[in-house]
């Protein structure tokens, strides 16, 4: 008869505490990640110790269903604005107290956003996603990120749960799954340096949205741009009556920016500031440096954004008649007491192209 003897010594309470601490310090990296961190810091832990700490970790047990089991995979989705990756880049040189940027990219169309912030915290994440993603593109199916505390915090979990959003995390030590957002961060930094003309990134905030606009307009693999793919995908399989809208430069030497749709659900096109300027109290005319030829039977109507109207900035002459073909200039009124500043690429407001009603008046002139 063979008798087996278990010579395994139970872990001491101190070992369990150290193993839990190593597991947390490794960013909840599981058995292998925690063990690698322990070895790097000279802690006398075995893989079994770290595996036990991982199994007993309430955070890991809660997140386990959302951790991607396939290393190096990036869910793409089958339509725009459903699968996103997000990250923070920074710290950057301080610009109006802001040192970080919450970045995001649509895995399907490669459409990007960038939201400047003062810090990288859970509440900043919630506010940034609301302002830059959900309010513009609707509630997505999934948002993926790394396991930073600004993403794994309880407040973020409660927010995404309330909106029924899945939030998988990139697996540690397998950066391939985060390659999409990492490339976007690198492209954004390079574009900021290019527009600023140096590598210091001083004043990055004043050109941030212009940089995002340029990258969203740049074709991918010499085909179509992210913003074009965003709207093209929206109309696939749907019969949409397209009205021809022609925009041409009024001065070949002047800078002008084409109006663009901001989101897949935009009612019109956003008119962009060709060059940064300040709107003093009173009336100011802003030339756009382009001409607009409307479709037959249509007229143009430009409306101010609510955040501008709240500060007293309104459009005085926002109607473009069907037969008007000269340069477009917008007359704004600043009813506030302070100057209102626009940076290059900022939106002046949406322009709507609407059917012109046929109005018949009866009666006699007096």
XYZ file of C-alpha atoms in Angstrom:
366
model
C 0.000 0.000 0.000
C 1.326 3.407 -0.976
C 0.895 6.305 1.388
C 1.178 9.865 0.101
C 2.129 12.690 2.371
C 1.214 16.308 1.656
C 4.344 18.305 2.355
C 2.868 21.622 1.196
C 3.023 24.207 3.938
C 0.061 26.545 4.240
C 0.728 30.175 3.445
C 1.226 32.387 6.451
C -1.091 35.347 7.036
C 1.788 37.681 6.183
C 2.274 35.963 2.829
C -1.406 36.420 1.985
C -1.233 40.127 2.805
C 1.922 40.596 0.704
C 0.381 38.631 -2.174
C -2.750 40.803 -2.156
C -0.612 43.934 -2.066
C 1.528 42.724 -4.994
C -1.608 41.839 -6.930
C -3.020 45.348 -6.462
C 0.300 47.047 -7.245
C 0.558 45.111 -10.507
C -2.741 46.626 -11.617
C -4.766 43.473 -10.992
C -2.645 41.683 -13.555
C -3.678 38.159 -12.642
C -1.312 35.373 -11.603
C 1.405 36.019 -14.197
C 1.319 39.810 -13.974
C 1.366 39.803 -10.171
C 4.133 37.225 -10.012
C 6.263 39.194 -12.499
C 5.808 42.348 -10.400
C 6.743 40.455 -7.225
C 9.914 39.088 -8.837
C 10.918 42.557 -10.035
C 10.582 43.892 -6.484
C 12.237 40.962 -4.723
C 9.169 39.635 -2.925
C 9.327 35.952 -1.843
C 6.040 34.931 -3.454
C 5.132 31.910 -5.533
C 2.702 31.812 -8.443
C 0.322 29.913 -6.193
C 0.373 32.776 -3.676
C -0.492 35.329 -6.354
C -3.094 33.033 -7.925
C -4.840 32.759 -4.563
C -4.778 36.553 -4.132
C -6.247 36.961 -7.630
C -9.016 34.467 -6.941
C -9.921 36.252 -3.696
C -9.812 39.768 -5.195
C -13.373 41.197 -5.350
C -12.449 43.650 -8.102
C -11.126 40.896 -10.371
C -14.148 38.708 -9.691
C -16.436 41.586 -10.652
C -14.485 42.390 -13.812
C -13.760 38.845 -14.920
C -16.742 38.596 -17.305
C -15.574 41.736 -19.154
C -11.896 40.847 -19.551
C -11.207 39.853 -23.135
C -10.183 36.174 -23.322
C -8.489 36.676 -26.671
C -5.136 38.385 -26.422
C -4.368 40.935 -29.105
C -7.884 41.262 -30.518
C -9.727 44.508 -31.176
C -13.542 44.242 -31.564
C -14.486 46.254 -34.636
C -18.281 46.211 -34.613
C -20.363 46.312 -37.775
C -21.532 49.928 -37.767
C -20.265 53.368 -36.721
C -20.066 54.598 -33.128
C -20.712 51.232 -31.459
C -17.230 50.009 -30.377
C -14.822 52.581 -28.945
C -11.402 52.597 -27.324
C -10.473 55.374 -24.877
C -7.327 56.471 -23.085
C -5.637 59.463 -21.468
C -2.567 61.172 -22.873
C -0.440 63.450 -20.708
C 0.664 65.129 -18.608
C 1.202 67.892 -21.176
C 2.457 71.440 -20.643
C -0.238 73.332 -18.765
C -2.706 75.162 -20.996
C -5.331 77.115 -19.037
C -4.776 74.632 -16.222
C -5.425 71.629 -18.457
C -2.681 68.988 -18.693
C -4.427 65.839 -19.939
C -6.508 64.810 -22.926
C -9.161 62.084 -22.861
C -8.891 60.469 -26.292
C -11.224 58.070 -28.067
C -11.454 56.272 -31.393
C -14.279 54.396 -33.107
C -12.922 50.934 -33.894
C -15.111 50.638 -37.012
C -14.683 53.988 -38.811
C -11.501 55.214 -37.024
C -13.338 58.461 -36.170
C -11.590 60.159 -33.236
C -12.263 62.653 -30.467
C -10.092 64.469 -27.928
C -11.352 66.104 -24.730
C -8.949 68.385 -22.778
C -9.039 67.969 -18.990
C -7.363 69.252 -15.841
C -6.753 65.749 -14.507
C -7.249 62.061 -15.199
C -9.898 60.997 -12.695
C -13.059 58.924 -12.656
C -15.363 61.951 -12.622
C -13.393 63.544 -15.453
C -13.807 60.328 -17.443
C -17.570 60.345 -16.945
C -17.914 64.013 -17.873
C -15.610 63.676 -20.888
C -17.430 60.647 -22.280
C -20.767 62.387 -21.897
C -19.586 65.568 -23.606
C -17.458 64.044 -26.382
C -19.044 60.660 -27.076
C -22.550 60.000 -25.790
C -24.031 63.474 -26.397
C -22.642 63.439 -29.968
C -22.830 59.808 -31.072
C -25.384 58.217 -28.778
C -24.907 55.345 -26.344
C -22.337 52.864 -27.697
C -22.345 49.104 -27.347
C -18.860 48.905 -25.851
C -15.996 51.070 -24.592
C -12.586 49.449 -24.063
C -9.688 50.854 -22.033
C -6.689 49.961 -19.937
C -7.090 49.195 -16.239
C -6.188 52.619 -14.881
C -8.161 53.656 -11.812
C -9.749 56.527 -13.762
C -11.510 53.796 -15.802
C -11.978 51.022 -13.233
C -13.376 53.228 -10.459
C -16.784 52.421 -9.018
C -18.266 55.686 -10.274
C -17.396 54.843 -13.887
C -18.821 51.350 -13.481
C -22.087 52.721 -12.141
C -22.323 55.192 -15.029
C -21.791 52.627 -17.785
C -24.100 50.154 -16.053
C -26.836 52.794 -15.980
C -26.428 53.216 -19.759
C -26.081 49.450 -20.424
C -22.593 49.887 -21.890
C -20.097 47.001 -21.876
C -16.604 48.003 -20.716
C -13.896 45.393 -21.421
C -10.327 46.063 -20.282
C -7.119 45.521 -22.205
C -5.161 42.540 -20.871
C -1.915 43.536 -19.190
C 1.331 42.602 -20.952
C -0.572 42.179 -24.225
C -0.565 45.708 -25.716
C -1.776 44.569 -29.136
C -5.414 44.941 -28.109
C -4.770 48.598 -27.248
C -2.894 49.286 -30.486
C -5.710 51.316 -32.028
C -5.924 53.934 -29.275
C -2.142 53.994 -28.827
C -1.686 54.820 -32.521
C -4.304 57.555 -32.214
C -2.447 59.094 -29.268
C 0.774 59.074 -31.281
C -0.887 60.620 -34.341
C -2.487 63.338 -32.222
C 0.810 64.267 -30.595
C 2.561 64.425 -33.973
C -0.236 66.558 -35.442
C -0.072 68.974 -32.497
C 3.681 69.311 -32.936
C 3.229 69.921 -36.648
C 0.623 72.651 -36.155
C 2.572 74.310 -33.337
C 5.833 74.151 -35.278
C 7.894 72.682 -32.401
C 8.130 69.667 -30.130
C 7.470 71.414 -26.815
C 3.650 71.239 -27.174
C 3.369 74.645 -25.514
C -0.093 76.053 -26.286
C -1.416 72.687 -27.453
C -4.963 73.507 -26.353
C -5.489 76.253 -28.924
C -4.908 73.867 -31.843
C -6.272 70.631 -30.339
C -9.640 70.540 -32.107
C -8.081 71.712 -35.378
C -5.658 68.782 -35.138
C -8.513 66.345 -34.509
C -10.451 67.824 -37.429
C -7.506 67.452 -39.811
C -6.902 63.831 -38.812
C -10.591 62.938 -39.115
C -10.586 64.434 -42.616
C -7.434 62.593 -43.727
C -8.122 59.491 -45.862
C -7.223 56.113 -44.353
C -5.155 53.881 -46.621
C -5.775 56.361 -49.469
C -9.497 55.556 -49.528
C -11.930 57.636 -47.470
C -11.585 59.708 -44.324
C -12.979 58.587 -40.948
C -15.696 61.231 -41.025
C -16.706 60.252 -44.575
C -16.773 56.584 -43.631
C -18.845 57.471 -40.588
C -21.585 58.987 -42.717
C -21.250 56.627 -45.652
C -21.780 53.644 -43.342
C -24.837 55.282 -41.874
C -26.503 55.429 -45.282
C -25.607 51.910 -46.480
C -28.712 50.015 -47.519
C -30.914 53.081 -47.057
C -32.313 55.075 -49.926
C -31.409 58.687 -49.236
C -32.286 61.555 -51.508
C -29.091 63.585 -51.883
C -29.298 67.289 -52.632
C -26.260 68.724 -54.471
C -24.440 71.352 -52.417
C -21.491 73.116 -54.049
C -18.882 75.005 -52.009
C -15.968 76.776 -53.662
C -13.220 79.055 -52.408
C -13.855 82.766 -52.911
C -10.131 83.545 -52.749
C -7.519 80.944 -53.821
C -4.992 82.492 -51.431
C -7.281 82.633 -48.404
C -7.630 79.943 -45.763
C -11.023 78.289 -45.600
C -12.470 75.215 -43.896
C -15.252 73.165 -45.405
C -18.363 72.751 -43.242
C -18.643 69.191 -41.978
C -21.278 67.007 -40.305
C -20.356 66.687 -36.626
C -22.038 63.357 -35.913
C -23.973 60.614 -37.626
C -27.196 62.272 -36.471
C -26.364 65.883 -37.363
C -29.229 67.915 -38.758
C -26.838 70.057 -40.812
C -23.197 70.927 -41.370
C -20.974 72.671 -38.836
C -19.508 75.932 -40.118
C -15.913 76.271 -38.916
C -13.835 79.361 -38.148
C -11.141 79.674 -40.871
C -8.851 81.708 -38.615
C -8.898 82.355 -34.870
C -10.360 85.694 -33.839
C -12.005 87.572 -31.000
C -15.580 88.827 -31.092
C -15.825 92.153 -29.276
C -19.113 93.385 -27.786
C -21.345 94.621 -30.596
C -21.687 93.544 -34.230
C -18.920 91.753 -36.140
C -18.844 90.287 -39.651
C -16.847 87.072 -40.058
C -15.879 86.120 -43.642
C -15.747 82.379 -44.300
C -13.755 82.665 -47.568
C -16.076 80.347 -49.491
C -19.088 80.553 -51.776
C -22.169 78.425 -51.470
C -24.429 77.262 -54.288
C -27.593 75.761 -52.857
C -29.705 73.044 -54.477
C -32.685 74.331 -56.487
C -35.606 75.202 -54.251
C -33.520 75.260 -51.034
C -32.247 77.961 -48.690
C -29.556 77.973 -46.010
C -30.124 78.783 -42.347
C -27.291 79.161 -39.835
C -28.110 78.846 -36.138
C -25.882 79.609 -33.129
C -24.874 76.956 -30.614
C -26.557 77.064 -27.237
C -23.259 77.650 -25.408
C -22.683 80.733 -27.566
C -26.217 82.020 -27.154
C -25.918 81.706 -23.373
C -23.013 84.159 -23.515
C -24.968 86.598 -25.671
C -23.485 85.623 -29.056
C -26.186 85.355 -31.736
C -26.431 85.348 -35.534
C -28.032 88.483 -36.950
C -28.155 87.430 -40.594
C -28.212 83.665 -40.863
C -30.389 83.134 -43.945
C -28.867 82.382 -47.355
C -31.362 82.839 -50.192
C -31.639 80.208 -52.954
C -30.224 82.527 -55.638
C -27.324 83.895 -53.569
C -23.953 82.835 -55.019
C -21.442 85.362 -53.639
C -19.023 84.940 -50.743
C -20.589 83.841 -47.474
C -20.040 86.125 -44.477
C -21.755 85.834 -41.141
C -22.908 88.780 -39.049
C -22.678 88.044 -35.334
C -23.783 90.119 -32.368
C -22.034 89.879 -29.022
C -24.520 91.124 -26.463
C -22.221 90.339 -23.543
C -19.781 92.623 -21.790
C -16.717 90.492 -22.486
C -14.941 89.398 -25.640
C -15.792 85.990 -27.092
C -12.852 84.066 -28.591
C -12.849 81.459 -31.355
C -9.871 79.313 -32.277
C -9.168 78.083 -35.783
C -11.441 75.140 -36.501
C -14.000 76.008 -33.803
C -17.613 75.741 -34.861
C -19.650 78.895 -35.464
C -22.858 76.911 -35.568
C -24.759 74.461 -37.781
C -26.005 75.447 -41.220
C -29.221 73.761 -42.311
C -30.214 73.306 -45.968
C -34.005 73.436 -46.082
C -36.708 73.361 -48.718
C -37.826 76.874 -49.583
C -41.590 77.208 -49.055
C -43.684 78.738 -51.805
C -45.493 81.686 -50.305
C -48.414 83.373 -52.077
C -49.871 86.565 -50.750
C -53.293 87.794 -51.684
C -54.686 91.253 -51.275
C -53.951 94.770 -52.424
C -51.126 97.063 -51.506
C -52.294 100.120 -49.590
